[in-house]
Amino acid sequence: MADAADRTCDVLIVSSSDKMSNYISKVIPDVVYGAVEVRSSASMARRELVSRDYDVIMINIPLADEAATDLAIDISTSHSSAVILVSPADICEDVKERVADHGILVIPKPVNRALVSRAVRFMCAIRDKYKKAEKKAQTLEEKMDEIRIVNRAKLILIETEHMSEDDAHRYIGKQAMDRGVSRGVISREIISLQKASD
């Protein structure tokens, strides 16, 4: 697994407090290598998220224009970013209860360098695992698509060339090997030729 020095993790800090955003901005570059952006309101953060994805979004409670928990829940449900809420200690348990089902990490104030560092590293690691799972799912989906296309091409060969299923399978495989392309490419060509002749 990649260590922090190898990890690229883009972080968005949403905080109405300049003091808190400056503090967190100074800690995060020690933890991850990637972009660190700061927005001072929920509306600015929402605009930012329209044009760009972030791995981790750290939101400081309170925000001036919207409940930070509402923003965190919305981001958590509509984006793939990991979300951290920084909460005043006196309401921290209530905040945790409100956001627990959304996979949002809540850390209490006052924060220190070690706590921020661990929280961001933890969420970056979770985000890395999510990205790997997403990539694996996409690869699996692509393989399933290719299987469907190959099966469709085999059916065309069975119907139009009166091949057996095994012969159609071998034909597609041999054509792919001879031409140095995938079975999906050959199958798409067979399907295209069939459509052109219809």
PDB file of C-alpha atoms in Angstrom:
ATOM      1  CA  MET A   1       0.000   0.000   0.000  1.00  0.00           C
ATOM      2  CA  ALA A   2       1.166   3.506  -0.764  1.00  0.00           C
ATOM      3  CA  ASP A   3       2.499   5.490   2.136  1.00  0.00           C
ATOM      4  CA  ALA A   4       1.681   9.156   2.662  1.00  0.00           C
ATOM      5  CA  ALA A   5       4.656  10.258   0.573  1.00  0.00           C
ATOM      6  CA  ASP A   6       3.316   8.345  -2.436  1.00  0.00           C
ATOM      7  CA  ARG A   7      -0.300   9.374  -1.999  1.00  0.00           C
ATOM      8  CA  THR A   8      -1.878  12.167  -3.969  1.00  0.00           C
ATOM      9  CA  CYS A   9      -4.929  13.411  -2.156  1.00  0.00           C
ATOM     10  CA  ASP A  10      -6.724  16.638  -3.050  1.00  0.00           C
ATOM     11  CA  VAL A  11      -8.309  18.335  -0.046  1.00  0.00           C
ATOM     12  CA  LEU A  12     -10.963  21.054   0.153  1.00  0.00           C
ATOM     13  CA  ILE A  13     -11.247  22.932   3.443  1.00  0.00           C
ATOM     14  CA  VAL A  14     -14.560  24.682   4.070  1.00  0.00           C
ATOM     15  CA  SER A  15     -14.348  27.098   6.983  1.00  0.00           C
ATOM     16  CA  SER A  16     -15.795  30.491   7.832  1.00  0.00           C
ATOM     17  CA  SER A  17     -12.909  30.929  10.284  1.00  0.00           C
ATOM     18  CA  ASP A  18      -9.681  32.122   8.669  1.00  0.00           C
ATOM     19  CA  LYS A  19      -7.756  31.044  11.748  1.00  0.00           C
ATOM     20  CA  MET A  20      -8.966  27.433  11.466  1.00  0.00           C
ATOM     21  CA  SER A  21      -8.529  27.200   7.691  1.00  0.00           C
ATOM     22  CA  ASN A  22      -4.990  28.626   7.946  1.00  0.00           C
ATOM     23  CA  TYR A  23      -4.097  26.151  10.689  1.00  0.00           C
ATOM     24  CA  ILE A  24      -5.459  23.135   8.796  1.00  0.00           C
ATOM     25  CA  SER A  25      -3.883  24.339   5.535  1.00  0.00           C
ATOM     26  CA  LYS A  26      -0.480  24.312   7.218  1.00  0.00           C
ATOM     27  CA  VAL A  27      -0.935  20.798   8.647  1.00  0.00           C
ATOM     28  CA  ILE A  28      -2.284  19.020   5.548  1.00  0.00           C
ATOM     29  CA  PRO A  29       0.758  19.406   3.243  1.00  0.00           C
ATOM     30  CA  ASP A  30       2.763  17.445   5.834  1.00  0.00           C
ATOM     31  CA  VAL A  31       0.306  14.560   5.431  1.00  0.00           C
ATOM     32  CA  VAL A  32      -0.529  14.315   1.733  1.00  0.00           C
ATOM     33  CA  TYR A  33       0.752  15.551  -1.581  1.00  0.00           C
ATOM     34  CA  GLY A  34      -1.940  17.140  -3.673  1.00  0.00           C
ATOM     35  CA  ALA A  35      -3.974  20.294  -3.971  1.00  0.00           C
ATOM     36  CA  VAL A  36      -5.262  21.987  -0.832  1.00  0.00           C
ATOM     37  CA  GLU A  37      -7.988  24.552  -1.478  1.00  0.00           C
ATOM     38  CA  VAL A  38      -9.932  26.686   0.995  1.00  0.00           C
ATOM     39  CA  ARG A  39     -13.467  28.024   0.619  1.00  0.00           C
ATOM     40  CA  SER A  40     -15.067  30.214   3.285  1.00  0.00           C
ATOM     41  CA  SER A  41     -18.723  29.244   2.823  1.00  0.00           C
ATOM     42  CA  ALA A  42     -20.998  26.362   1.881  1.00  0.00           C
ATOM     43  CA  SER A  43     -22.118  28.154  -1.284  1.00  0.00           C
ATOM     44  CA  MET A  44     -18.514  28.647  -2.416  1.00  0.00           C
ATOM     45  CA  ALA A  45     -17.772  24.991  -1.671  1.00  0.00           C
ATOM     46  CA  ARG A  46     -20.801  23.871  -3.684  1.00  0.00           C
ATOM     47  CA  ARG A  47     -19.675  25.980  -6.660  1.00  0.00           C
ATOM     48  CA  GLU A  48     -16.183  24.502  -6.377  1.00  0.00           C
ATOM     49  CA  LEU A  49     -17.557  20.944  -6.357  1.00  0.00           C
ATOM     50  CA  VAL A  50     -19.433  21.544  -9.607  1.00  0.00           C
ATOM     51  CA  SER A  51     -16.159  21.953 -11.472  1.00  0.00           C
ATOM     52  CA  ARG A  52     -13.768  19.757  -9.505  1.00  0.00           C
ATOM     53  CA  ASP A  53     -13.594  16.585  -7.433  1.00  0.00           C
ATOM     54  CA  TYR A  54     -11.739  16.338  -4.146  1.00  0.00           C
ATOM     55  CA  ASP A  55     -10.627  13.241  -2.288  1.00  0.00           C
ATOM     56  CA  VAL A  56     -11.263  14.710   1.157  1.00  0.00           C
ATOM     57  CA  ILE A  57     -13.453  17.615   2.214  1.00  0.00           C
ATOM     58  CA  MET A  58     -12.902  18.998   5.698  1.00  0.00           C
ATOM     59  CA  ILE A  59     -15.714  21.212   7.000  1.00  0.00           C
ATOM     60  CA  ASN A  60     -15.355  23.399  10.080  1.00  0.00           C
ATOM     61  CA  ILE A  61     -18.511  23.933  12.164  1.00  0.00           C
ATOM     62  CA  PRO A  62     -20.120  26.497  12.128  1.00  0.00           C
ATOM     63  CA  LEU A  63     -20.431  27.886   8.620  1.00  0.00           C
ATOM     64  CA  ALA A  64     -21.825  31.370   8.057  1.00  0.00           C
ATOM     65  CA  ASP A  65     -24.355  30.521   5.346  1.00  0.00           C
ATOM     66  CA  GLU A  66     -25.576  26.966   5.967  1.00  0.00           C
ATOM     67  CA  ALA A  67     -25.544  24.221   8.574  1.00  0.00           C
ATOM     68  CA  ALA A  68     -22.231  22.417   8.160  1.00  0.00           C
ATOM     69  CA  THR A  69     -23.894  19.063   8.846  1.00  0.00           C
ATOM     70  CA  ASP A  70     -26.335  19.629   5.961  1.00  0.00           C
ATOM     71  CA  LEU A  71     -23.454  20.434   3.619  1.00  0.00           C
ATOM     72  CA  ALA A  72     -21.503  17.378   4.824  1.00  0.00           C
ATOM     73  CA  ILE A  73     -24.464  15.032   4.339  1.00  0.00           C
ATOM     74  CA  ASP A  74     -25.198  16.471   0.904  1.00  0.00           C
ATOM     75  CA  ILE A  75     -21.578  16.067  -0.216  1.00  0.00           C
ATOM     76  CA  SER A  76     -21.417  12.577   1.239  1.00  0.00           C
ATOM     77  CA  THR A  77     -24.512  11.453  -0.669  1.00  0.00           C
ATOM     78  CA  SER A  78     -23.868  13.219  -3.982  1.00  0.00           C
ATOM     79  CA  HIS A  79     -20.065  12.971  -4.317  1.00  0.00           C
ATOM     80  CA  SER A  80     -17.485  10.262  -3.747  1.00  0.00           C
ATOM     81  CA  SER A  81     -15.357  12.495  -1.519  1.00  0.00           C
ATOM     82  CA  ALA A  82     -14.538  11.476   2.040  1.00  0.00           C
ATOM     83  CA  VAL A  83     -15.900  14.065   4.491  1.00  0.00           C
ATOM     84  CA  ILE A  84     -14.509  15.219   7.833  1.00  0.00           C
ATOM     85  CA  LEU A  85     -16.441  17.556  10.139  1.00  0.00           C
ATOM     86  CA  VAL A  86     -14.553  19.581  12.749  1.00  0.00           C
ATOM     87  CA  SER A  87     -17.043  20.159  15.554  1.00  0.00           C
ATOM     88  CA  PRO A  88     -17.111  22.183  18.762  1.00  0.00           C
ATOM     89  CA  ALA A  89     -16.613  19.714  21.632  1.00  0.00           C
ATOM     90  CA  ASP A  90     -19.926  20.574  23.332  1.00  0.00           C
ATOM     91  CA  ILE A  91     -22.017  19.435  20.332  1.00  0.00           C
ATOM     92  CA  CYS A  92     -19.653  16.784  18.972  1.00  0.00           C
ATOM     93  CA  GLU A  93     -21.711  13.775  20.131  1.00  0.00           C
ATOM     94  CA  ASP A  94     -24.902  15.213  18.607  1.00  0.00           C
ATOM     95  CA  VAL A  95     -23.078  15.884  15.334  1.00  0.00           C
ATOM     96  CA  LYS A  96     -21.668  12.335  15.305  1.00  0.00           C
ATOM     97  CA  GLU A  97     -25.146  10.926  15.827  1.00  0.00           C
ATOM     98  CA  ARG A  98     -26.594  13.036  13.015  1.00  0.00           C
ATOM     99  CA  VAL A  99     -23.977  12.082  10.399  1.00  0.00           C
ATOM    100  CA  ALA A 100     -23.018   8.550  11.487  1.00  0.00           C
ATOM    101  CA  ASP A 101     -25.075   6.804   8.792  1.00  0.00           C
ATOM    102  CA  HIS A 102     -23.411   8.865   6.060  1.00  0.00           C
ATOM    103  CA  GLY A 103     -19.819   7.743   6.678  1.00  0.00           C
ATOM    104  CA  ILE A 104     -18.685  11.163   7.840  1.00  0.00           C
ATOM    105  CA  LEU A 105     -15.806  11.387  10.314  1.00  0.00           C
ATOM    106  CA  VAL A 106     -16.301  13.911  13.130  1.00  0.00           C
ATOM    107  CA  ILE A 107     -13.356  15.254  15.113  1.00  0.00           C
ATOM    108  CA  PRO A 108     -13.736  17.535  18.146  1.00  0.00           C
ATOM    109  CA  LYS A 109     -12.233  20.964  18.697  1.00  0.00           C
ATOM    110  CA  PRO A 110      -9.734  21.987  19.790  1.00  0.00           C
ATOM    111  CA  VAL A 111      -7.830  20.154  17.073  1.00  0.00           C
ATOM    112  CA  ASN A 112      -4.123  19.551  17.111  1.00  0.00           C
ATOM    113  CA  ARG A 113      -1.621  18.682  14.414  1.00  0.00           C
ATOM    114  CA  ALA A 114      -1.638  14.939  15.215  1.00  0.00           C
ATOM    115  CA  LEU A 115      -5.444  14.683  15.186  1.00  0.00           C
ATOM    116  CA  VAL A 116      -5.815  16.530  11.878  1.00  0.00           C
ATOM    117  CA  SER A 117      -2.974  14.509  10.394  1.00  0.00           C
ATOM    118  CA  ARG A 118      -4.479  11.156  11.440  1.00  0.00           C
ATOM    119  CA  ALA A 119      -7.972  12.130  10.290  1.00  0.00           C
ATOM    120  CA  VAL A 120      -6.816  13.242   6.841  1.00  0.00           C
ATOM    121  CA  ARG A 121      -4.505  10.228   6.410  1.00  0.00           C
ATOM    122  CA  PHE A 122      -7.338   7.908   7.450  1.00  0.00           C
ATOM    123  CA  MET A 123      -9.819   9.449   5.020  1.00  0.00           C
ATOM    124  CA  CYS A 124      -7.244   9.509   2.195  1.00  0.00           C
ATOM    125  CA  ALA A 125      -6.628   5.799   2.771  1.00  0.00           C
ATOM    126  CA  ILE A 126     -10.368   5.100   2.656  1.00  0.00           C
ATOM    127  CA  ARG A 127     -10.671   7.174  -0.513  1.00  0.00           C
ATOM    128  CA  ASP A 128      -7.788   5.216  -2.086  1.00  0.00           C
ATOM    129  CA  LYS A 129      -9.582   1.949  -1.313  1.00  0.00           C
ATOM    130  CA  TYR A 130     -12.790   3.353  -2.790  1.00  0.00           C
ATOM    131  CA  LYS A 131     -10.963   4.389  -5.979  1.00  0.00           C
ATOM    132  CA  LYS A 132      -9.449   0.911  -6.334  1.00  0.00           C
ATOM    133  CA  ALA A 133     -12.830  -0.748  -5.828  1.00  0.00           C
ATOM    134  CA  GLU A 134     -14.400   1.654  -8.337  1.00  0.00           C
ATOM    135  CA  LYS A 135     -11.686   0.842 -10.888  1.00  0.00           C
ATOM    136  CA  LYS A 136     -12.120  -2.893 -10.307  1.00  0.00           C
ATOM    137  CA  ALA A 137     -15.900  -2.578 -10.763  1.00  0.00           C
ATOM    138  CA  GLN A 138     -15.390  -0.627 -13.984  1.00  0.00           C
ATOM    139  CA  THR A 139     -12.990  -3.292 -15.300  1.00  0.00           C
ATOM    140  CA  LEU A 140     -15.493  -6.012 -14.416  1.00  0.00           C
ATOM    141  CA  GLU A 141     -18.267  -4.086 -16.173  1.00  0.00           C
ATOM    142  CA  GLU A 142     -16.085  -3.722 -19.283  1.00  0.00           C
ATOM    143  CA  LYS A 143     -15.394  -7.472 -19.261  1.00  0.00           C
ATOM    144  CA  MET A 144     -19.119  -8.199 -18.958  1.00  0.00           C
ATOM    145  CA  ASP A 145     -19.818  -5.867 -21.894  1.00  0.00           C
ATOM    146  CA  GLU A 146     -17.224  -7.685 -23.988  1.00  0.00           C
ATOM    147  CA  ILE A 147     -18.754 -11.065 -23.105  1.00  0.00           C
ATOM    148  CA  ARG A 148     -22.191  -9.786 -24.196  1.00  0.00           C
ATOM    149  CA  ILE A 149     -20.765  -8.471 -27.475  1.00  0.00           C
ATOM    150  CA  VAL A 150     -18.882 -11.716 -28.175  1.00  0.00           C
ATOM    151  CA  ASN A 151     -22.024 -13.750 -27.448  1.00  0.00           C
ATOM    152  CA  ARG A 152     -24.031 -11.548 -29.803  1.00  0.00           C
ATOM    153  CA  ALA A 153     -21.407 -12.006 -32.547  1.00  0.00           C
ATOM    154  CA  LYS A 154     -21.391 -15.771 -31.983  1.00  0.00           C
ATOM    155  CA  LEU A 155     -25.170 -15.814 -32.389  1.00  0.00           C
ATOM    156  CA  ILE A 156     -24.842 -13.930 -35.685  1.00  0.00           C
ATOM    157  CA  LEU A 157     -22.260 -16.461 -36.919  1.00  0.00           C
ATOM    158  CA  ILE A 158     -24.481 -19.352 -35.840  1.00  0.00           C
ATOM    159  CA  GLU A 159     -27.488 -17.878 -37.672  1.00  0.00           C
ATOM    160  CA  THR A 160     -25.806 -16.531 -40.817  1.00  0.00           C
ATOM    161  CA  GLU A 161     -22.832 -18.864 -41.304  1.00  0.00           C
ATOM    162  CA  HIS A 162     -24.499 -21.955 -39.779  1.00  0.00           C
ATOM    163  CA  MET A 163     -21.553 -22.487 -37.417  1.00  0.00           C
ATOM    164  CA  SER A 164     -21.804 -24.406 -34.167  1.00  0.00           C
ATOM    165  CA  GLU A 165     -21.291 -22.372 -31.005  1.00  0.00           C
ATOM    166  CA  ASP A 166     -17.821 -23.905 -30.552  1.00  0.00           C
ATOM    167  CA  ASP A 167     -16.887 -23.090 -34.165  1.00  0.00           C
ATOM    168  CA  ALA A 168     -18.117 -19.498 -33.774  1.00  0.00           C
ATOM    169  CA  HIS A 169     -16.128 -19.185 -30.542  1.00  0.00           C
ATOM    170  CA  ARG A 170     -12.964 -20.536 -32.200  1.00  0.00           C
ATOM    171  CA  TYR A 171     -13.478 -18.336 -35.277  1.00  0.00           C
ATOM    172  CA  ILE A 172     -13.689 -15.144 -33.203  1.00  0.00           C
ATOM    173  CA  GLY A 173     -10.692 -16.194 -31.087  1.00  0.00           C
ATOM    174  CA  LYS A 174      -8.561 -17.072 -34.135  1.00  0.00           C
ATOM    175  CA  GLN A 175      -9.412 -13.809 -35.913  1.00  0.00           C
ATOM    176  CA  ALA A 176      -8.502 -11.857 -32.780  1.00  0.00           C
ATOM    177  CA  MET A 177      -5.197 -13.716 -32.392  1.00  0.00           C
ATOM    178  CA  ASP A 178      -4.280 -13.427 -36.078  1.00  0.00           C
ATOM    179  CA  ARG A 179      -4.916  -9.677 -36.098  1.00  0.00           C
ATOM    180  CA  GLY A 180      -3.563  -8.961 -32.619  1.00  0.00           C
ATOM    181  CA  VAL A 181      -6.798  -7.403 -31.362  1.00  0.00           C
ATOM    182  CA  SER A 182      -9.319  -8.316 -28.701  1.00  0.00           C
ATOM    183  CA  ARG A 183     -12.242 -10.658 -29.228  1.00  0.00           C
ATOM    184  CA  GLY A 184     -14.452  -7.629 -28.596  1.00  0.00           C
ATOM    185  CA  VAL A 185     -13.019  -5.793 -31.625  1.00  0.00           C
ATOM    186  CA  ILE A 186     -13.662  -8.785 -33.898  1.00  0.00           C
ATOM    187  CA  SER A 187     -17.153  -9.214 -32.447  1.00  0.00           C
ATOM    188  CA  ARG A 188     -18.000  -5.546 -33.037  1.00  0.00           C
ATOM    189  CA  GLU A 189     -16.891  -5.912 -36.657  1.00  0.00           C
ATOM    190  CA  ILE A 190     -19.115  -8.979 -37.098  1.00  0.00           C
ATOM    191  CA  ILE A 191     -22.056  -7.084 -35.597  1.00  0.00           C
ATOM    192  CA  SER A 192     -21.358  -4.036 -37.824  1.00  0.00           C
ATOM    193  CA  LEU A 193     -21.192  -6.202 -40.954  1.00  0.00           C
ATOM    194  CA  GLN A 194     -24.486  -7.825 -39.987  1.00  0.00           C
ATOM    195  CA  LYS A 195     -26.139  -4.417 -39.507  1.00  0.00           C
ATOM    196  CA  ALA A 196     -24.764  -3.204 -42.846  1.00  0.00           C
ATOM    197  CA  SER A 197     -26.184  -6.215 -44.665  1.00  0.00           C
ATOM    198  CA  ASP A 198     -29.665  -5.804 -43.113  1.00  0.00           C
TER     199      ASP A 198
END
